Short mmCIF file of C-alpha atoms and ligand atoms in Angstrom, two decimals:
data_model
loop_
_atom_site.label_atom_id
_atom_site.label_comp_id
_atom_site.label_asym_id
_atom_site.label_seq_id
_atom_site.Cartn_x
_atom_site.Cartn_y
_atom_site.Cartn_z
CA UNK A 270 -34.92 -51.60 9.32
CA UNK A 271 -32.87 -53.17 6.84
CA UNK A 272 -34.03 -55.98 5.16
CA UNK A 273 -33.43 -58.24 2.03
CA UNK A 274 -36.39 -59.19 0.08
CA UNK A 275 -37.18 -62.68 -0.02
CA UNK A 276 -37.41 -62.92 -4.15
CA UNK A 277 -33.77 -61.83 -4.65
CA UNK A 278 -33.28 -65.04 -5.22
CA UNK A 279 -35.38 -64.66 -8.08
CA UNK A 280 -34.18 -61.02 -9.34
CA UNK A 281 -30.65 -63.51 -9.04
CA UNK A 282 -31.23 -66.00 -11.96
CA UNK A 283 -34.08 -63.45 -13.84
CA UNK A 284 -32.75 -61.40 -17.03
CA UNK A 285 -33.08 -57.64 -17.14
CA UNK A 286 -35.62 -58.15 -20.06
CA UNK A 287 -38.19 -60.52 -17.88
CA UNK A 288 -37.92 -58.24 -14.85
CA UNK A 289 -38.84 -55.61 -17.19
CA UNK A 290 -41.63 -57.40 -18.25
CA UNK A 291 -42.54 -58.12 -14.77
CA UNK A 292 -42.79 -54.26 -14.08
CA UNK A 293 -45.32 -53.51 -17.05
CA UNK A 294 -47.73 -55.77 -16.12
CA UNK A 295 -48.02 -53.34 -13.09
CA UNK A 296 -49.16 -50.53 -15.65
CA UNK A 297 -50.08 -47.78 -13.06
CA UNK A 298 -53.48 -46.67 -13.61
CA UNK A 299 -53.91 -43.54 -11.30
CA UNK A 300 -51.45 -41.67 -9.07
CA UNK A 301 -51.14 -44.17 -6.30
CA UNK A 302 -50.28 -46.99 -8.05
CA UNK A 303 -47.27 -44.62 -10.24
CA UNK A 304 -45.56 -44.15 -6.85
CA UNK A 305 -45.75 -48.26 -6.41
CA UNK A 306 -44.40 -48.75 -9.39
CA UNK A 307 -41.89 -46.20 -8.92
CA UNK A 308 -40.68 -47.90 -5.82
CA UNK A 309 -40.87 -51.17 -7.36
CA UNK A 310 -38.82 -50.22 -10.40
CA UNK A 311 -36.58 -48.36 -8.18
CA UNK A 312 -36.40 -51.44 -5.80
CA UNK A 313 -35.19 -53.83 -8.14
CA UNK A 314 -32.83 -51.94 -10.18
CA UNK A 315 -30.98 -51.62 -6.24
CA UNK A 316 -31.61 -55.10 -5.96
CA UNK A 317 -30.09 -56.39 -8.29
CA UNK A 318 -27.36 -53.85 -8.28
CA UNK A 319 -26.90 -54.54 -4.84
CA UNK A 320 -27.22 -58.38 -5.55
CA UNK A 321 -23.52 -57.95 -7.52
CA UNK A 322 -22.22 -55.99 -5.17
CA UNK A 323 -23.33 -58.06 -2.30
CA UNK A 324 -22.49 -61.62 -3.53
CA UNK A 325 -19.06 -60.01 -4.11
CA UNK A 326 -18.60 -58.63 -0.46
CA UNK A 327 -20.36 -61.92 0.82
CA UNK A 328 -18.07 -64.19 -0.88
CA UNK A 329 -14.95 -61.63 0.12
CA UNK A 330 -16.65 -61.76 4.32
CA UNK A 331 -16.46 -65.08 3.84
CA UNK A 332 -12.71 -65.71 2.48
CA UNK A 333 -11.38 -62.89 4.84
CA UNK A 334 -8.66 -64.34 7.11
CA UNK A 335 -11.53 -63.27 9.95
CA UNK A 336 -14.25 -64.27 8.23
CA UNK A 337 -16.96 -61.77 7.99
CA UNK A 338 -20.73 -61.74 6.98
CA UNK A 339 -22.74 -57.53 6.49
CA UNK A 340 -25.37 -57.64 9.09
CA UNK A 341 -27.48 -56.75 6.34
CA UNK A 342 -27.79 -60.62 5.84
CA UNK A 343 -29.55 -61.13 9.23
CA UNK A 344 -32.94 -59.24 7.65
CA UNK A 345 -34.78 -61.66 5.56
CA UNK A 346 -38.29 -61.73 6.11
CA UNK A 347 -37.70 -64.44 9.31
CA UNK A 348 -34.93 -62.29 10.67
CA UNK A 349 -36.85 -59.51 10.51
CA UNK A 350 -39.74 -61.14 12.79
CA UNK A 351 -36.77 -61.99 15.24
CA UNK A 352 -35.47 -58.49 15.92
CA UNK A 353 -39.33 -57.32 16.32
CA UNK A 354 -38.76 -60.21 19.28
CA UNK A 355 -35.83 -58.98 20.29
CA UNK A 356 -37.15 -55.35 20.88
CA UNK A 357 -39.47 -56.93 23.33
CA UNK A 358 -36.96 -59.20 25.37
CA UNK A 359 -36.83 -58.17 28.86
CA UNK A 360 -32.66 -57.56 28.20
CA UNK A 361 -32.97 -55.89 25.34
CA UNK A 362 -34.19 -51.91 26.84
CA UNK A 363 -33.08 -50.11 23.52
CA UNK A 364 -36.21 -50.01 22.08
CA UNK A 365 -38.13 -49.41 24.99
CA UNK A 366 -35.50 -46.77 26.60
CA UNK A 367 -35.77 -45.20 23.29
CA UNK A 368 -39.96 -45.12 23.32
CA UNK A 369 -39.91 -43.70 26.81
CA UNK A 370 -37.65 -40.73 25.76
CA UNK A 371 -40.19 -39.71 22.89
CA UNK A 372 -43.23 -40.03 25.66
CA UNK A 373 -40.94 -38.36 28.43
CA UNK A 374 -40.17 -35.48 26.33
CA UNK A 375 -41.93 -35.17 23.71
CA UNK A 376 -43.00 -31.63 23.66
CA UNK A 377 -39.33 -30.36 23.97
CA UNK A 378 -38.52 -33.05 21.36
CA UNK A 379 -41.59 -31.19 18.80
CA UNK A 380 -40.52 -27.72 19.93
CA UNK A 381 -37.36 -28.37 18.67
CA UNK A 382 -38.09 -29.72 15.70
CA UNK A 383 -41.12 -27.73 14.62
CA UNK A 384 -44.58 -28.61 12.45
CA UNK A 385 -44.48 -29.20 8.92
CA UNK A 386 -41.85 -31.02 8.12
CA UNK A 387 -40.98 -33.86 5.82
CA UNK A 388 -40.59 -36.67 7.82
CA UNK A 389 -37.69 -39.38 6.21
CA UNK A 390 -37.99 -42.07 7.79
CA UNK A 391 -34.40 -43.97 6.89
CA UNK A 392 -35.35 -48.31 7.43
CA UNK A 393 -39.15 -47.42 8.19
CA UNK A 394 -39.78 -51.35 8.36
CA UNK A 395 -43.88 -51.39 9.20
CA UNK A 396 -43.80 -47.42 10.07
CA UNK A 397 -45.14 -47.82 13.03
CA UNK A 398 -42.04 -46.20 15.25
CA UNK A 399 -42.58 -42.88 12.80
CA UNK A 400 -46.39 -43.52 12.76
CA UNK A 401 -46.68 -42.95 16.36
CA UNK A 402 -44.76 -39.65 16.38
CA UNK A 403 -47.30 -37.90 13.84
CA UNK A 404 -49.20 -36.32 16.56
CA UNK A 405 -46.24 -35.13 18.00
CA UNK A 406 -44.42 -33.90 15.37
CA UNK A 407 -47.40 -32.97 12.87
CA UNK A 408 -45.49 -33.34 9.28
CA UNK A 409 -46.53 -31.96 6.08
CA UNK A 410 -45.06 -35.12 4.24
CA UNK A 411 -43.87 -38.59 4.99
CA UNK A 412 -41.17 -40.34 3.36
CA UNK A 413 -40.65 -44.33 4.42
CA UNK A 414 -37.33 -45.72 2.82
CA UNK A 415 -36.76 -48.78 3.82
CA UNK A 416 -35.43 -52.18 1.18
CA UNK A 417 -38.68 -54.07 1.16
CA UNK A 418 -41.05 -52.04 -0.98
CA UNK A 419 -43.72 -54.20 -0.72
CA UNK A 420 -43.58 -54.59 2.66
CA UNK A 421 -43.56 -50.52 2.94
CA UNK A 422 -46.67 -49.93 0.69
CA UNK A 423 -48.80 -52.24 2.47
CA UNK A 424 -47.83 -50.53 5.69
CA UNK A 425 -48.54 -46.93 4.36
CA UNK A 426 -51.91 -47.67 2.31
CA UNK A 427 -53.02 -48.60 6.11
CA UNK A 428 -51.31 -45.25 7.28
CA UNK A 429 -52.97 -43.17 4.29
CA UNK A 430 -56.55 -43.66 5.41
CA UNK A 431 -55.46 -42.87 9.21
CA UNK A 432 -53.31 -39.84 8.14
CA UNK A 433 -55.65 -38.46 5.01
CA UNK A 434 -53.80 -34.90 5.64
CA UNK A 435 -49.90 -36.35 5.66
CA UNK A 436 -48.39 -36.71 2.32
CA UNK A 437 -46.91 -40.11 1.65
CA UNK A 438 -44.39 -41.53 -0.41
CA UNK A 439 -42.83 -44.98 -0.14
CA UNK A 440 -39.10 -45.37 -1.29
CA UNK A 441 -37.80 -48.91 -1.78
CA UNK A 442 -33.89 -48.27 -1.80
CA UNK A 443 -30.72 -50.07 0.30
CA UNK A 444 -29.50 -47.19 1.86
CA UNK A 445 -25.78 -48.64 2.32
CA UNK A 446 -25.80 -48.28 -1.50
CA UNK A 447 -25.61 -43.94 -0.72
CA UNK A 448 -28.74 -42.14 0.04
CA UNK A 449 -29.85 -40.41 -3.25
CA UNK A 450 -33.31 -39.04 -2.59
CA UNK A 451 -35.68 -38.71 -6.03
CA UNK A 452 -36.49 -34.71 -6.76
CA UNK A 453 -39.85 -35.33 -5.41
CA UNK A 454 -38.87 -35.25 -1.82
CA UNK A 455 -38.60 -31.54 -1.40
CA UNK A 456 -35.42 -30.47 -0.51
CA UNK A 457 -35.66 -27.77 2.39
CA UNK A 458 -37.83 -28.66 6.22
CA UNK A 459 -36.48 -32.51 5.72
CA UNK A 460 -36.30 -34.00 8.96
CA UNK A 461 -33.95 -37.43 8.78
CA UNK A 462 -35.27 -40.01 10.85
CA UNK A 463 -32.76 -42.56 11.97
CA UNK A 464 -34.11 -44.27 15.32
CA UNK A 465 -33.13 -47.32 17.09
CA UNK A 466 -29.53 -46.95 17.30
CA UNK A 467 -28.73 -47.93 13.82
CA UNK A 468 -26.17 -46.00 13.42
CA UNK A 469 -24.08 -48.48 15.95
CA UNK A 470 -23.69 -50.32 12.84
CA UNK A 471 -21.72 -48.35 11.62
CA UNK A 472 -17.65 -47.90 12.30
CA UNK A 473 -17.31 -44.64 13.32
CA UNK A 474 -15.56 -42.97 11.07
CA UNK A 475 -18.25 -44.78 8.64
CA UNK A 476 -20.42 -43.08 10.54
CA UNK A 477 -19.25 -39.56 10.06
CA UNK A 478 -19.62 -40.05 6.35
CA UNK A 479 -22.93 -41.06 6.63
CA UNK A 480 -23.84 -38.33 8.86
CA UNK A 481 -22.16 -35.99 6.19
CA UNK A 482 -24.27 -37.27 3.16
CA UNK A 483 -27.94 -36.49 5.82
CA UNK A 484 -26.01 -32.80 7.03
CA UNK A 485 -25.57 -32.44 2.97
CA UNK A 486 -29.25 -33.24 2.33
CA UNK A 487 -30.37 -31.03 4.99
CA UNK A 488 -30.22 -27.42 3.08
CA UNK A 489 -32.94 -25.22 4.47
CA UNK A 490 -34.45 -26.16 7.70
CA UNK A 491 -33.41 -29.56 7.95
CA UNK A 492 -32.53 -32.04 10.79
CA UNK A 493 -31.64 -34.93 12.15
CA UNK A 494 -33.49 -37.24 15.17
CA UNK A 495 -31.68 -40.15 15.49
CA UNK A 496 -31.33 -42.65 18.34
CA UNK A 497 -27.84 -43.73 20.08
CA UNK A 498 -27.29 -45.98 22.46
CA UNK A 499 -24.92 -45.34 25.34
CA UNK A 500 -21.99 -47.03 26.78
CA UNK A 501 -23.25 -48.72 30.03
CA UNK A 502 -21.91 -51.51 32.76
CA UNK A 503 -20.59 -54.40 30.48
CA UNK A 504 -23.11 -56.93 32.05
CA UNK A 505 -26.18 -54.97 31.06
CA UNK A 506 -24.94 -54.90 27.67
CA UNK A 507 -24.00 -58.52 27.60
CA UNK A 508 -27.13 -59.91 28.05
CA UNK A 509 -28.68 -57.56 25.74
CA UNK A 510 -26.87 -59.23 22.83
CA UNK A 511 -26.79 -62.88 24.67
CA UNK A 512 -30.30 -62.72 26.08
CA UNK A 513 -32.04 -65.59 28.20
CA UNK A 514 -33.91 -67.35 25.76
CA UNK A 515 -32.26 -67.19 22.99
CA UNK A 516 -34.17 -64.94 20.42
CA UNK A 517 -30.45 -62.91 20.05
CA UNK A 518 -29.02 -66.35 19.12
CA UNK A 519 -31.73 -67.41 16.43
CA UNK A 520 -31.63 -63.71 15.13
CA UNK A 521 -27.81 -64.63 14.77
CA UNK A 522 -27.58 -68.08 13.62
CA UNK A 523 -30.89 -67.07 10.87
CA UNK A 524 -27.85 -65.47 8.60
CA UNK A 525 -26.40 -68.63 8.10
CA UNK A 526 -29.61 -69.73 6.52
CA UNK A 527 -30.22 -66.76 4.80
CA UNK A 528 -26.44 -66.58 3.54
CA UNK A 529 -27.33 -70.21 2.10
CA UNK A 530 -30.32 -69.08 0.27
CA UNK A 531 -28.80 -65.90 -0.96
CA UNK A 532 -25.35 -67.62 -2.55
CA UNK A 533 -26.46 -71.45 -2.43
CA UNK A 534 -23.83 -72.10 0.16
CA UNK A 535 -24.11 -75.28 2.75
CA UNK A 536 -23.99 -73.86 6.30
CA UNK A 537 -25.44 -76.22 8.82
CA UNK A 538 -27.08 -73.76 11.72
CA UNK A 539 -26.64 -77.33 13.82
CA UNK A 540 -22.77 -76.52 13.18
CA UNK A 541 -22.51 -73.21 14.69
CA UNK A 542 -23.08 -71.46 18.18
CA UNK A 543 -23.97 -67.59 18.79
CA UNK A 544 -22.05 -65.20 20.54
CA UNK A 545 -22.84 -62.25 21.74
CA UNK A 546 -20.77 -60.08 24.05
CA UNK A 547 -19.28 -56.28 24.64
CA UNK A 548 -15.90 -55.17 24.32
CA UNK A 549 -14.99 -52.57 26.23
CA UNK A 550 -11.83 -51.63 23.92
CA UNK A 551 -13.43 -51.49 21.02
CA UNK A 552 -16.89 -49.89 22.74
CA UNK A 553 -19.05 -51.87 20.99
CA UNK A 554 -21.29 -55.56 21.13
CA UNK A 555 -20.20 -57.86 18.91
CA UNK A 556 -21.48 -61.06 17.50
CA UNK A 557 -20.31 -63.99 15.76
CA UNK A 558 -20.93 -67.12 15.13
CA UNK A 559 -18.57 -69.65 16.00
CA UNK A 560 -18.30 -73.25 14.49
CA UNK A 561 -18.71 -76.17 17.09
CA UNK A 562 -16.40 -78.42 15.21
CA UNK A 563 -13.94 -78.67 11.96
CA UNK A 564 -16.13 -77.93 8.74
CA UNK A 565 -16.36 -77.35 5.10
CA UNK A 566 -18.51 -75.03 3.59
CA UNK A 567 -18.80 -74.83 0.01
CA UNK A 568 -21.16 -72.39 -2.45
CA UNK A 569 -21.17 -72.20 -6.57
CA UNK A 570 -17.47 -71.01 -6.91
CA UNK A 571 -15.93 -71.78 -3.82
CA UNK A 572 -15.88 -73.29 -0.76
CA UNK A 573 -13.79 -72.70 2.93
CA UNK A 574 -12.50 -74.71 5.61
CA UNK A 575 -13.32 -73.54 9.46
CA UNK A 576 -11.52 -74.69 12.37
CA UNK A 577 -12.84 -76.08 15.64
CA UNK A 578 -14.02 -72.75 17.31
CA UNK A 579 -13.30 -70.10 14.41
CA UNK A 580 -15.83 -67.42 14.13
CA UNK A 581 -17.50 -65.44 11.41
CA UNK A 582 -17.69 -62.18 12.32
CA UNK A 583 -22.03 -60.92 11.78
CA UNK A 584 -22.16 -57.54 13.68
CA UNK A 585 -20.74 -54.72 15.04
CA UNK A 586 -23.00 -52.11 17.19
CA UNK A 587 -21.03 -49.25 18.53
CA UNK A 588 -21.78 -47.37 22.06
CA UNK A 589 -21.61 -43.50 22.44
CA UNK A 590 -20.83 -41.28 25.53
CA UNK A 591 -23.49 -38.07 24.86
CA UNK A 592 -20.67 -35.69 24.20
CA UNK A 593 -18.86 -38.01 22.22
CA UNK A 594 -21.68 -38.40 19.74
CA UNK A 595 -22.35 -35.04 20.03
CA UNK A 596 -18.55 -34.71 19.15
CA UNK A 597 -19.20 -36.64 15.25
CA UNK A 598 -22.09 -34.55 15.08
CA UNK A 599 -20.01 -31.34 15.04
CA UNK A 600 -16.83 -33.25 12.80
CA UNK A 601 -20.49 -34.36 9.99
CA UNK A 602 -20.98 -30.92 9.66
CA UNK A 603 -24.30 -30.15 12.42
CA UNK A 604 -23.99 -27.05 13.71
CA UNK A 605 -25.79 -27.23 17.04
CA UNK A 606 -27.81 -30.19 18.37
CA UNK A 607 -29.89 -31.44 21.35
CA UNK A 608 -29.65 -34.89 23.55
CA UNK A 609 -32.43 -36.24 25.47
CA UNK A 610 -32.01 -39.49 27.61
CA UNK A 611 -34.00 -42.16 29.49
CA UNK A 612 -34.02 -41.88 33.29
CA UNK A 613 -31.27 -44.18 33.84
CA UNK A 614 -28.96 -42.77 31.24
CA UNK A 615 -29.29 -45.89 29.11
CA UNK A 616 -30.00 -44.13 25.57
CA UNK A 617 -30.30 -40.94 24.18
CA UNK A 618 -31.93 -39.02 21.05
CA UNK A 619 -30.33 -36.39 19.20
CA UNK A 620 -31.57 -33.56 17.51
CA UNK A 621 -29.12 -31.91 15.07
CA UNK A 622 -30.25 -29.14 13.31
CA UNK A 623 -28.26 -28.42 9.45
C1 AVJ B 271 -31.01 -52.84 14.85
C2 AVJ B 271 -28.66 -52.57 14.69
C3 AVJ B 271 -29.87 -51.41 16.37
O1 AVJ B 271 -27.38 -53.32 17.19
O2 AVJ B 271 -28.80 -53.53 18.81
C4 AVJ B 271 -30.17 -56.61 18.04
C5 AVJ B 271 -29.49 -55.17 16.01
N1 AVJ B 271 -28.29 -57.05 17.11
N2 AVJ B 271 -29.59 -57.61 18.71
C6 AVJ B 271 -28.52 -53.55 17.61
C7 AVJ B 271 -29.33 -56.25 17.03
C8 AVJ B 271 -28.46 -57.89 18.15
C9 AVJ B 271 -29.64 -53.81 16.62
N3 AVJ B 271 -29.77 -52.67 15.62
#
């Protein structure tokens, strides 16, 4: 998962010297606490980094003629809490179509992709989706990249005492800034792990380049699991992404607020309404928020006017056929790969080997 860390804010306003300063006090003492501060270091020079770059494409999403906002934006530490929700709505069967592939097949899913590996877990969040494969999949080495460092070394210290005999590395790195793995992650048996249906985020022809850069990092041995979900009867999808109670709507509406803490802006959640709907041309859910009345917006620099009923577009996630995925697969460079799906069809994971 994806997700902004709460003191950006503060990595906003710091200077380079102070964060510096910030970083020695964490003088590592032993091998453990090298690899935190690794992360750490590494995690704020992406953050802030990504902090220019962001505000930029923010403040451009928000000028656009269709006014955007990255979905990025809907992960602060709240956000976060409301997709765990979401994967447990009774509309939302991605995550558990997805969990009841790995327990339908999961020997043919290991046999495929063999012991020993080094398990790269791309948005590992709390770990836990990777954590429960480990019997399954037996890896040499685990590698959990996700944007919230801290977040991902409390989570593995937990999973080092459970796993003594699985190597374990935490990487704190935005992995829509490019993928650029440190030389300590060895470079042949990786196994990419990129559940979930993530990838629907992407466009995709976005996608293909992104599944380039993983086919590129897999030299010797590698692979690829990764989640899809499938296109299915429009109804079933709508109330995935408009669900009953209105988790899918807070989850929404929350990157308003975090937009406002991020670049100071003045959205007024009271203001706006969630939608949340498929389109069949495009095959993909969509959401946006759209503005209840005529209002003003304004943040350090600038400011826009919204219409009665304009939207901001907040997410795109795209739906596969099997062979069409299978399809960008083959154009990214995988040679052969294997599909797996839920009983009713609804979601499938791939294998691709490099
Ligand atoms: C985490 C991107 C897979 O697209 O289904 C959930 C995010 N958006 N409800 C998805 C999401 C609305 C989710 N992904």
């Amino acid at each position: 998962m994806l997700q902004l860390d709460e003191n950006k804010t503060a990595i906003e306003v710091a200077d380079p010297d102070r964060e510096n300063f910030e970083l020695a006090q964490e003088a590592p003492r032993h091998e453990q606490a090298r690899r935190t501060t690794d992360a750490l270091w590494l995690r704020n020079r992406q953050a802030i980094a990504a902090l220019w770059n962001g505000r930029e494409a923010l403040v451009a999403g928000l000028n656009a003629p269709q006014a955007a906002i990255p979905s990025k934006y809907f992960y602060d530490s709240l956000g976060s809490q409301l997709f765990d929700a979401i994967t447990r709505l009774p509309e939302y069967y991605l995550t558990r179509s997805e969990a009841a592939i790995f327990s339908r097949h999961a020997g043919d899913i290991a046999r495929a992709v063999g012991a020993g590996r080094t398990l790269i877990d791309l948005g590992a969040g709390n770990c836990a989706k990777a954590a429960s494969l480990f019997g399954a999949l037996k890896p040499a080495q685990y590698v959990a990249v996700d944007v919230s460092a801290d977040y991902l070394e409390i989570a593995l210290a937990r999973l080092r005492q459970q796993y003594p005999g699985i190597g374990m590395t935490g990487l704190g790195m935005d992995m829509s800034e490019g993928l650029a793995l440190p030389a300590s992650v060895p470079d042949g048996g990786r196994l990419f792990f990129y559940p979930g249906s993530s990838i629907g985020n992407f466009t995709p022809e976005d996608a293909a380049g992104f599944l380039s850069d993983l086919r590129r990092q897999c030299q010797r041995q590698g692979g690829l699991l990764i989640g899809v979900d499938l296109i299915k009867e429009k109804a079933l999808l709508d109330a995935a992404y408009d669900d009953a109670l209105g988790v899918t709507a807070a989850f929404n509406l929350n990157a308003l607020n975090n937009v406002n803490s991020v670049l100071g802006s003045n959205f007024d959640v009271r203001d706006w309404r969630h939608c949340g709907f498929f389109n069949q041309t495009m095959s993909r859910a969509e959401m946006h928020v759209e503005t209840r009345l005529a209002v003003d917006v304004q943040w350090p620099g600038g400011a826009r006017h919204f219409e009665a009923g304009e939207r901001i577009h907040t997410e795109n996630s795209y739906k596969y056929g099997v062979g069409e995925f299978g399809e960008l697969l083959r154009q990214s460079g995988f040679r052969n790969f294997k599909a797996w799906t839920d009983q009713r069809n609804w979601f499938a994971l791939f294998y691709a080997a490099g």
